[in-house]
Coordinates of C-alpha atoms in Angstrom, one line a residue:
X1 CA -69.3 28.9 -30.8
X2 CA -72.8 27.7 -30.1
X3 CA -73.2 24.3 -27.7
X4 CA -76.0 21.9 -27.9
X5 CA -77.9 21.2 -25.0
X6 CA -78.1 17.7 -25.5
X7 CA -77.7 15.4 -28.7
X8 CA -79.7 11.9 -29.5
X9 CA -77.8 9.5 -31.6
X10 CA -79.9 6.8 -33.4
X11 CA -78.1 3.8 -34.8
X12 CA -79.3 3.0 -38.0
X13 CA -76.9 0.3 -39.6
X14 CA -74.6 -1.2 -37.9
X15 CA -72.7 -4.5 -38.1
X16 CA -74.1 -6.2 -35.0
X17 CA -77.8 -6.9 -34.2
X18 CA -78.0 -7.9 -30.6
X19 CA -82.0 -8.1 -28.6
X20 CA -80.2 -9.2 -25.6
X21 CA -78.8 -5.6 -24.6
X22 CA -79.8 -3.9 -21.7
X23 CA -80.6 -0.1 -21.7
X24 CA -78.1 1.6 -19.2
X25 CA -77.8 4.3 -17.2
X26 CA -74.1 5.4 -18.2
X27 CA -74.4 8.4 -15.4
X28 CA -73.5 12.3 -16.0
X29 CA -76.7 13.0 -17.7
X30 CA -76.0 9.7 -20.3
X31 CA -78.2 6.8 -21.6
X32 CA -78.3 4.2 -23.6
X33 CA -81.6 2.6 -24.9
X34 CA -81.4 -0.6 -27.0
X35 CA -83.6 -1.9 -28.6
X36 CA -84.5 -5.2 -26.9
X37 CA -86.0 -8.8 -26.5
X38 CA -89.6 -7.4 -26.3
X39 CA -89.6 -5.3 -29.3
X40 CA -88.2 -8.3 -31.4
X41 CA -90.4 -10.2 -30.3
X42 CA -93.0 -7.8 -30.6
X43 CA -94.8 -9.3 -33.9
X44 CA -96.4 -6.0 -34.6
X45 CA -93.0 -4.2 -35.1
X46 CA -89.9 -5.2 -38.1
X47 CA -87.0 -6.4 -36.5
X48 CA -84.2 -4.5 -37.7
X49 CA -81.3 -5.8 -39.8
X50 CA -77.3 -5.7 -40.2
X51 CA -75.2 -5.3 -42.1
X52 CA -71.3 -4.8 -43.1
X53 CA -72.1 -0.8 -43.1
X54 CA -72.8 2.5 -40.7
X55 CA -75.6 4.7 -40.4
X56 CA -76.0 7.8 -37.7
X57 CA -78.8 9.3 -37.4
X58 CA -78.0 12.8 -35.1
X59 CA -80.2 15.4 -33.8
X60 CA -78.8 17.9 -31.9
X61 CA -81.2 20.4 -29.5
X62 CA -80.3 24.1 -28.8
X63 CA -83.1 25.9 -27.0
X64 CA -86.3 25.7 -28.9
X65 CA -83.7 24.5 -31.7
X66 CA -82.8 21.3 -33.6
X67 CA -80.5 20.3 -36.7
X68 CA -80.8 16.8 -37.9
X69 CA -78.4 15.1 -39.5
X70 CA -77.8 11.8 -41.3
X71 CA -74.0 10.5 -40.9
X72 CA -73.6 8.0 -43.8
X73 CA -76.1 5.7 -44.9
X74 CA -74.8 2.3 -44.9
X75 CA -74.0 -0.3 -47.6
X76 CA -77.1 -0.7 -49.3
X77 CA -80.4 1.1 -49.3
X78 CA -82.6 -2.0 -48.8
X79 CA -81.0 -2.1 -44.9
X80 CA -81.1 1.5 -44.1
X81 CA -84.8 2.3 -45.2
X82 CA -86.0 -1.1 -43.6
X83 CA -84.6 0.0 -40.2
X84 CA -85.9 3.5 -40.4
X85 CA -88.8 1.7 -40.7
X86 CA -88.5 -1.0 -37.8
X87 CA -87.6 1.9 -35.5
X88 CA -89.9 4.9 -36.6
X89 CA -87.5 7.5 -38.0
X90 CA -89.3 9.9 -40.1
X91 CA -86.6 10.6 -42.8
X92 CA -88.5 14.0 -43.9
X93 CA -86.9 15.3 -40.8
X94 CA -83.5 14.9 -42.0
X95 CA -82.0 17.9 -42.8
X96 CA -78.6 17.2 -44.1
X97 CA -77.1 14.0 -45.0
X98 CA -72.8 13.7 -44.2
X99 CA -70.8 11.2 -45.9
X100 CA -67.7 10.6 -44.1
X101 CA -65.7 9.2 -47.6
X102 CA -66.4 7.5 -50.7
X103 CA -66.5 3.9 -49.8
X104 CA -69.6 1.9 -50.3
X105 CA -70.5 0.5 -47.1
X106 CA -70.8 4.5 -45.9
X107 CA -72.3 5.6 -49.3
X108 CA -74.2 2.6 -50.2
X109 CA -77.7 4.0 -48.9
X110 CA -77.9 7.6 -50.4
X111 CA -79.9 6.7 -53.6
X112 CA -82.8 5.1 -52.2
X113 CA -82.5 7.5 -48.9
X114 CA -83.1 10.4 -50.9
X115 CA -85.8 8.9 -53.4
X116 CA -87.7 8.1 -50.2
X117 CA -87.3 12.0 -49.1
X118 CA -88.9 13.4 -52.5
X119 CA -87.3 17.1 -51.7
X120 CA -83.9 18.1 -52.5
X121 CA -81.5 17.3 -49.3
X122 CA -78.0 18.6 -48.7
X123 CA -75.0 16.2 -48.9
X124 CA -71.4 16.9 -47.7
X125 CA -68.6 15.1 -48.5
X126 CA -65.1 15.4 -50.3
X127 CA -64.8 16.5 -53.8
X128 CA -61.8 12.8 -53.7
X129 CA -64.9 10.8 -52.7
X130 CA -65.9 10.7 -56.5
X131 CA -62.8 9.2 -57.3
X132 CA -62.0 5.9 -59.2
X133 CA -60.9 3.5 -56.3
X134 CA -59.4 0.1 -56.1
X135 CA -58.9 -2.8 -53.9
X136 CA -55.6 -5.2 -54.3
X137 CA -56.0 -8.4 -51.8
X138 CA -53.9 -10.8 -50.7
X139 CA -54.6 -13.6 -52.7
X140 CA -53.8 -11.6 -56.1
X141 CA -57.4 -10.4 -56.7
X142 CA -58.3 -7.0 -57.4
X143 CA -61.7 -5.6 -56.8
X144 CA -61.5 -3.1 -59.8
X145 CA -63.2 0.9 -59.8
X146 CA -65.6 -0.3 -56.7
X147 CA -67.1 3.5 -56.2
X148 CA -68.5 3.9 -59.7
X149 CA -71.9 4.0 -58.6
X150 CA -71.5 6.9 -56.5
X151 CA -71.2 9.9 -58.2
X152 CA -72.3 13.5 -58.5
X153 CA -74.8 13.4 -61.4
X154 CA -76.9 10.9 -60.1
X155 CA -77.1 12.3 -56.5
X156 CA -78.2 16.2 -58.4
X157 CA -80.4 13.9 -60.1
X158 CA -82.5 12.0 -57.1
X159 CA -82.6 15.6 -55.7
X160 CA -79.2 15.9 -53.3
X161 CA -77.7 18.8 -53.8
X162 CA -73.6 18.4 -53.0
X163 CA -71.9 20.7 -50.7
X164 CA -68.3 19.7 -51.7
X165 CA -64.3 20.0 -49.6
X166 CA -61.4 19.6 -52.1
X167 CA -57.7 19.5 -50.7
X168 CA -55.9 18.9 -48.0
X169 CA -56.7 22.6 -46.2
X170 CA -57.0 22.9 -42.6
X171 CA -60.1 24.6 -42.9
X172 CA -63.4 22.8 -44.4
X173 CA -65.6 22.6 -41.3
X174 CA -69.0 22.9 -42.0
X175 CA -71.6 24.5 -38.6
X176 CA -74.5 22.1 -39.2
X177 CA -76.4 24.4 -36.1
X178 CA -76.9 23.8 -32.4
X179 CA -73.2 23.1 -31.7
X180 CA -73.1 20.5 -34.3
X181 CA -70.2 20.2 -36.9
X182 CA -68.2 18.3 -39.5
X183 CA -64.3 18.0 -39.3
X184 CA -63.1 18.7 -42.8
X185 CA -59.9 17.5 -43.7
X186 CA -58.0 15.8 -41.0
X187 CA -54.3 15.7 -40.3
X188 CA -52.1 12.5 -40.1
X189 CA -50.2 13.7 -37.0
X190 CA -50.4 10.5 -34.6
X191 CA -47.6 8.8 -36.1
X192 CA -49.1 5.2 -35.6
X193 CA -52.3 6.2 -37.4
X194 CA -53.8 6.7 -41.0
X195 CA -52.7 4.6 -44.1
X196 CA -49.8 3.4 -44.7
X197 CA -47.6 3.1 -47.8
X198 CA -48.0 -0.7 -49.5
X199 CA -44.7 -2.7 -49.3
X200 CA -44.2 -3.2 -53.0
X201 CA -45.9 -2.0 -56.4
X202 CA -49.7 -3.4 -56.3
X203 CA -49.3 -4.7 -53.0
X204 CA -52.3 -5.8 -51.0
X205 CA -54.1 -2.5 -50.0
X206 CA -56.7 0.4 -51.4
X207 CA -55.3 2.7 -54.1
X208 CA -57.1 5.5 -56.0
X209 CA -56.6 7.1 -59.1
X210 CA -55.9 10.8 -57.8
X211 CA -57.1 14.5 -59.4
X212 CA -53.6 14.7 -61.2
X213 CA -54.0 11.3 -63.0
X214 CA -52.0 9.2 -61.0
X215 CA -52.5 6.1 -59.5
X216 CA -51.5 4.9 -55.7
X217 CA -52.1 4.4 -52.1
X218 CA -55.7 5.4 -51.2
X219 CA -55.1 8.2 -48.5
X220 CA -58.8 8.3 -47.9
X221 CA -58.0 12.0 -48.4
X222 CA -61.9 12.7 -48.5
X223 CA -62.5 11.4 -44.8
X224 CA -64.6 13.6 -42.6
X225 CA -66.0 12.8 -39.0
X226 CA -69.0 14.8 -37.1
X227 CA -68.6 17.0 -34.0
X228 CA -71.1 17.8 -31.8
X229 CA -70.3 20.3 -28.6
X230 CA -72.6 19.4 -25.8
X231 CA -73.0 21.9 -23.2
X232 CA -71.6 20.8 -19.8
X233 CA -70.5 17.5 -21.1
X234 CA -67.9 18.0 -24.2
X235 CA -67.8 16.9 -27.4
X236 CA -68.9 13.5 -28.8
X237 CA -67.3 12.7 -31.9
X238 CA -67.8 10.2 -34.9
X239 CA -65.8 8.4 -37.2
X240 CA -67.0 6.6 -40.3
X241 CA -64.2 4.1 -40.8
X242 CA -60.9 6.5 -39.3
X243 CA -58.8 5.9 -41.8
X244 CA -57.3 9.4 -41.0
X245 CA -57.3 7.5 -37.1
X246 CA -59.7 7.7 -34.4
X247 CA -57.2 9.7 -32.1
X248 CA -56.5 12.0 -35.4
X249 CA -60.4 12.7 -35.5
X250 CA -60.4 13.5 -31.5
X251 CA -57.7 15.8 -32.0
X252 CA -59.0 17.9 -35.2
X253 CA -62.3 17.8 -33.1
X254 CA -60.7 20.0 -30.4
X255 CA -58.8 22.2 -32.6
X256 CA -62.1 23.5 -34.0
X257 CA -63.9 23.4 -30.8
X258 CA -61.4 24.4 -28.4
X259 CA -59.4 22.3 -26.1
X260 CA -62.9 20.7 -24.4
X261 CA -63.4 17.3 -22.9
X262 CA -64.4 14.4 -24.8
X263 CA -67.2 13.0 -23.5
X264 CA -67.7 9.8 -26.3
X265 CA -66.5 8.5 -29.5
X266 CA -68.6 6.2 -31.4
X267 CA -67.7 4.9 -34.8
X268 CA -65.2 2.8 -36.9
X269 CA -62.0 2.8 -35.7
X270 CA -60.2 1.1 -38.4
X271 CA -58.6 -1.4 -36.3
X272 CA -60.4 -4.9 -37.6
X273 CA -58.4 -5.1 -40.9
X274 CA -55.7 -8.3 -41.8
X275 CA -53.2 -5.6 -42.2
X276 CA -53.8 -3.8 -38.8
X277 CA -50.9 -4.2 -36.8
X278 CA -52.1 -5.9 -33.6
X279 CA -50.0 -3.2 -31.6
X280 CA -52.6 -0.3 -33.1
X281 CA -55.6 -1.8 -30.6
X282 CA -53.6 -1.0 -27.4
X283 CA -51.7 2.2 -28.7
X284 CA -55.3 3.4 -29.7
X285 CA -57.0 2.4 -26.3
X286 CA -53.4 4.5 -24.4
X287 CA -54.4 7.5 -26.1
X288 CA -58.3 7.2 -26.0
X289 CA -56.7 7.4 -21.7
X290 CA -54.6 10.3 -22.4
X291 CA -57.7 12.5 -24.0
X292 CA -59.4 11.6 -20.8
X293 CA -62.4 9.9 -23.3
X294 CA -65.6 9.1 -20.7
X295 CA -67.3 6.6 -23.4
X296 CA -66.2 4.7 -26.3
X297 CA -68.2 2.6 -29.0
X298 CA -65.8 1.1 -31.3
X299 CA -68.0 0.2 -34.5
X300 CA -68.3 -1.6 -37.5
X301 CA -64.7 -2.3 -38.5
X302 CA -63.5 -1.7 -35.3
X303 CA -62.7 -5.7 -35.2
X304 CA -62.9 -8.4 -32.1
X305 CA -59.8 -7.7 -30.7
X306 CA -60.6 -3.9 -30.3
X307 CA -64.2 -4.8 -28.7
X308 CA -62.3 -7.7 -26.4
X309 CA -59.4 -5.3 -25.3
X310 CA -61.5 -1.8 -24.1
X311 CA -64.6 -4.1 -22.7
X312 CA -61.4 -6.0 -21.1
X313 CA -59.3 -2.5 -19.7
X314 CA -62.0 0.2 -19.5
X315 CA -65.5 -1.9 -18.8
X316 CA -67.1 1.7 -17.2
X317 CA -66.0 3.3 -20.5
X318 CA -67.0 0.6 -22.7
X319 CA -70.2 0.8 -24.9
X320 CA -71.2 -2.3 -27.0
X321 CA -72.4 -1.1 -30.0
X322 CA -76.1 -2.8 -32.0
X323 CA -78.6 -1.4 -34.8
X324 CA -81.5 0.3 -32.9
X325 CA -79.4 1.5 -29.9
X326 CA -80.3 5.1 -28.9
X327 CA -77.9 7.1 -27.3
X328 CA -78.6 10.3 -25.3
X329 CA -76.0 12.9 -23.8
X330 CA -77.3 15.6 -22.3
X331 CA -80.6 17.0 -21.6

C-alpha cells in the first residue's frame, strides 16, 4: 500500500475558537500552528467562527503528489465557507468531499460547499446516511425526521456526484491516493463502545427508520472515519462523531493498513453526551495507552470531562483542539 510522506490537516469547523493558543512543536517531525492573537486582531483578515459542527480539511503529499480531501463540512454552510475564507483555503482544490454519517452538524455544509465549487465533486458516504432519523430526549420531546434536507437528489443536483457503501461488509474502503483512505464499515468489537440499546420503547436516544421499514435504535450504521498512512510516523486517523467508538475506528484503521503505529487521532469521540457513562472517558483514555497513540485531539462532542481527563493523564499527548489550527505530520 502506498504511504504519504507527510499530511496537513486544516481545521475548518470546529466547536471551540480559542486566539490564545500557541503554535507547538509536538517533536518527531510534528507541528501545530494555531491561528493566534495577531491574526484576530489583524483587521485586515475575518476572524474565523464556531460552531456545534466539524470540518477537516486533509491534504496528503506523495512525491510530486497530493490528494485533497474534505472530511465533513460542518453544521451549516454559512460557518464553513466563512472560515475557508478567514483562513485562505481555495476550495477548487478539493478533490473529494467524505461524510463520515448522516447527521447534520457533519453534513450541514455540503450544499453551499459545492455551489461555491461550480464543478462536479465526489462525495462518499453510506447509502443509511439518507435515512429518516429521529431524536427522543429526555424531557419527552422528539426532534422528528431531522436529516430530510440531506439527500441524494439535491447533492446530483448542486453537482456532487455520490460514491455510495451499503451494509454492514468488512470491505468498503475507499484509496483516496498518497496513502490516504476511508474506513468503510466499522465493527462494534470494544465491548464498551458504539450505541447502545434504549432502556424502554421510545426511550431517550437516536432511532432511524431502517432499509427494511422498521423503526429503532440509530446504529449510526453509515459511520466512516479517514486514514491516512504516513511514512515513518504511522497512521493518523479521524473520527466524525465515533459512534462506532474511537478505539473501534483505531482498530479498523490497522486492519486495513497493517498493524502500524498510531501516530494521532483527532476527531469526535462521542464521549460528551448526557447518556455517556462517565466510566467510557477513562476506559477510552486506557486503550488510547494500550495502542501506544503519540497524539490525541478529542473534538467537538468529545465533552469537558474527556478534554480535563487526557490534558490531566497524558499532557505530552494532549492536543487542544480550535478552528484555524494547522496540523502537520511529516515532511
Amino acid at each position: 500500500m502506498f504511504e504519504a510522506d507527510g499530511v496537513e490537516i486544516t481545521v475548518l469547523v470546529e466547536n471551540w475558537v480559542d486566539m490564545l493558543l500557541p503554535d507547538l512543536d509536538l517533536g518527531d517531525g510534528t507541528h501545530c500552528l494555531r491561528n493566534g492573537l495577531i491574526d484576530h486582531f489583524d483587521q485586515r483578515r475575518l476572524p474565523p467562527q464556531a460552531e456545534n459542527g466539524i470540518s477537516l480539511l486533509v491534504t496528503a503529499r506523495s512525491g510530486r503528489h497530493s490528494s485533497t480531501v474534505l472530511f465533513d463540512v460542518g453544521l451549516t454552510g454559512t460557518v464553513l465557507t466563512h472560515n475557508m475564507r478567514a483562513l485562505g483555503v481555495d476550495a477548487t482544490q478539493i478533490e473529494q468531499v467524505v461524510i463520515s454519517h448522516g447527521h447534520p452538524d457533519h453534513y450541514g455544509g455540503i450544499y453551499e460547499f459545492l455551489e461555491s465549487v461550480e464543478r462536479t465533486v465526489p462525495v462518499a458516504t453510506h447509502r443509511d446516511a439518507f435515512l429518516p432519523r429521529y431524536a427522543v430526549m429526555a424531557d419527552g420531546r422528539s426532534s422528528m425526521y431531522y436529516n430530510q434536507a440531506f439527500t441524494m437528489d439535491d447533492i446530483e443536483r448542486r453537482g456532487g456526484r455520490l460514491v455510495l457503501g451499503a451494509g454492514r461488509r468488512e470491505g468498503g474502503a475507499l484509496d483516496l491516493g498518497c496513502g490516504m483512505f476511508t474506513t468503510g464499515f466499522i465493527p462494534r468489537e470494544v465491548p464498551f463502545e458504539g450505541p447502545v440499546e434504549p432502556s424502554a420503547p421510545h426511550a431517550p436516544g437516536l432511532y432511524q427508520m431502517r432499509s427494511d421499514g422498521s423503526y429503532g435504535l440509530d446504529e449510526v450504521i453509515d459511520e466512516q472515519g479517514l486514514i491516512i498512512d504516513v511514512k515513518d510516523k504511522g497512521l493518523v486517523v479521524l473520527t466524525g462523531c465515533a459512534h462506532a467508538g474511537v478505539l473501534n475506528t483505531i482498530d479498523r484503521a490497522r486492519k486495513i493498513c497493517g498493524d502500524r503505529p498510531v501516530h494521532a487521532v483527532l476527531g469526535g469521540f462521542h464521549l460528551g453526551f448526557p447518556t455517556t457513562p462517565a466510566a467510557n472517558v477513562d476506559l477510552t483514555l486506557q486503550g488510547m495507552r494500550e495502542r501506544g497513540v503519540s497524539h490525541i485531539m478529542p473534538m467537538h462532542c468529545s465533552g469537558l470531562s474527556t478534554h480535563a481527563a487526557f490534558r490531566a493523564e497524558v499532557p505530552d499527548r494532549y492536543v487542544q483542539p480550535a478552528v484555524g489550527t494547522v496540523l502537520r505530520f511529516g515532511r
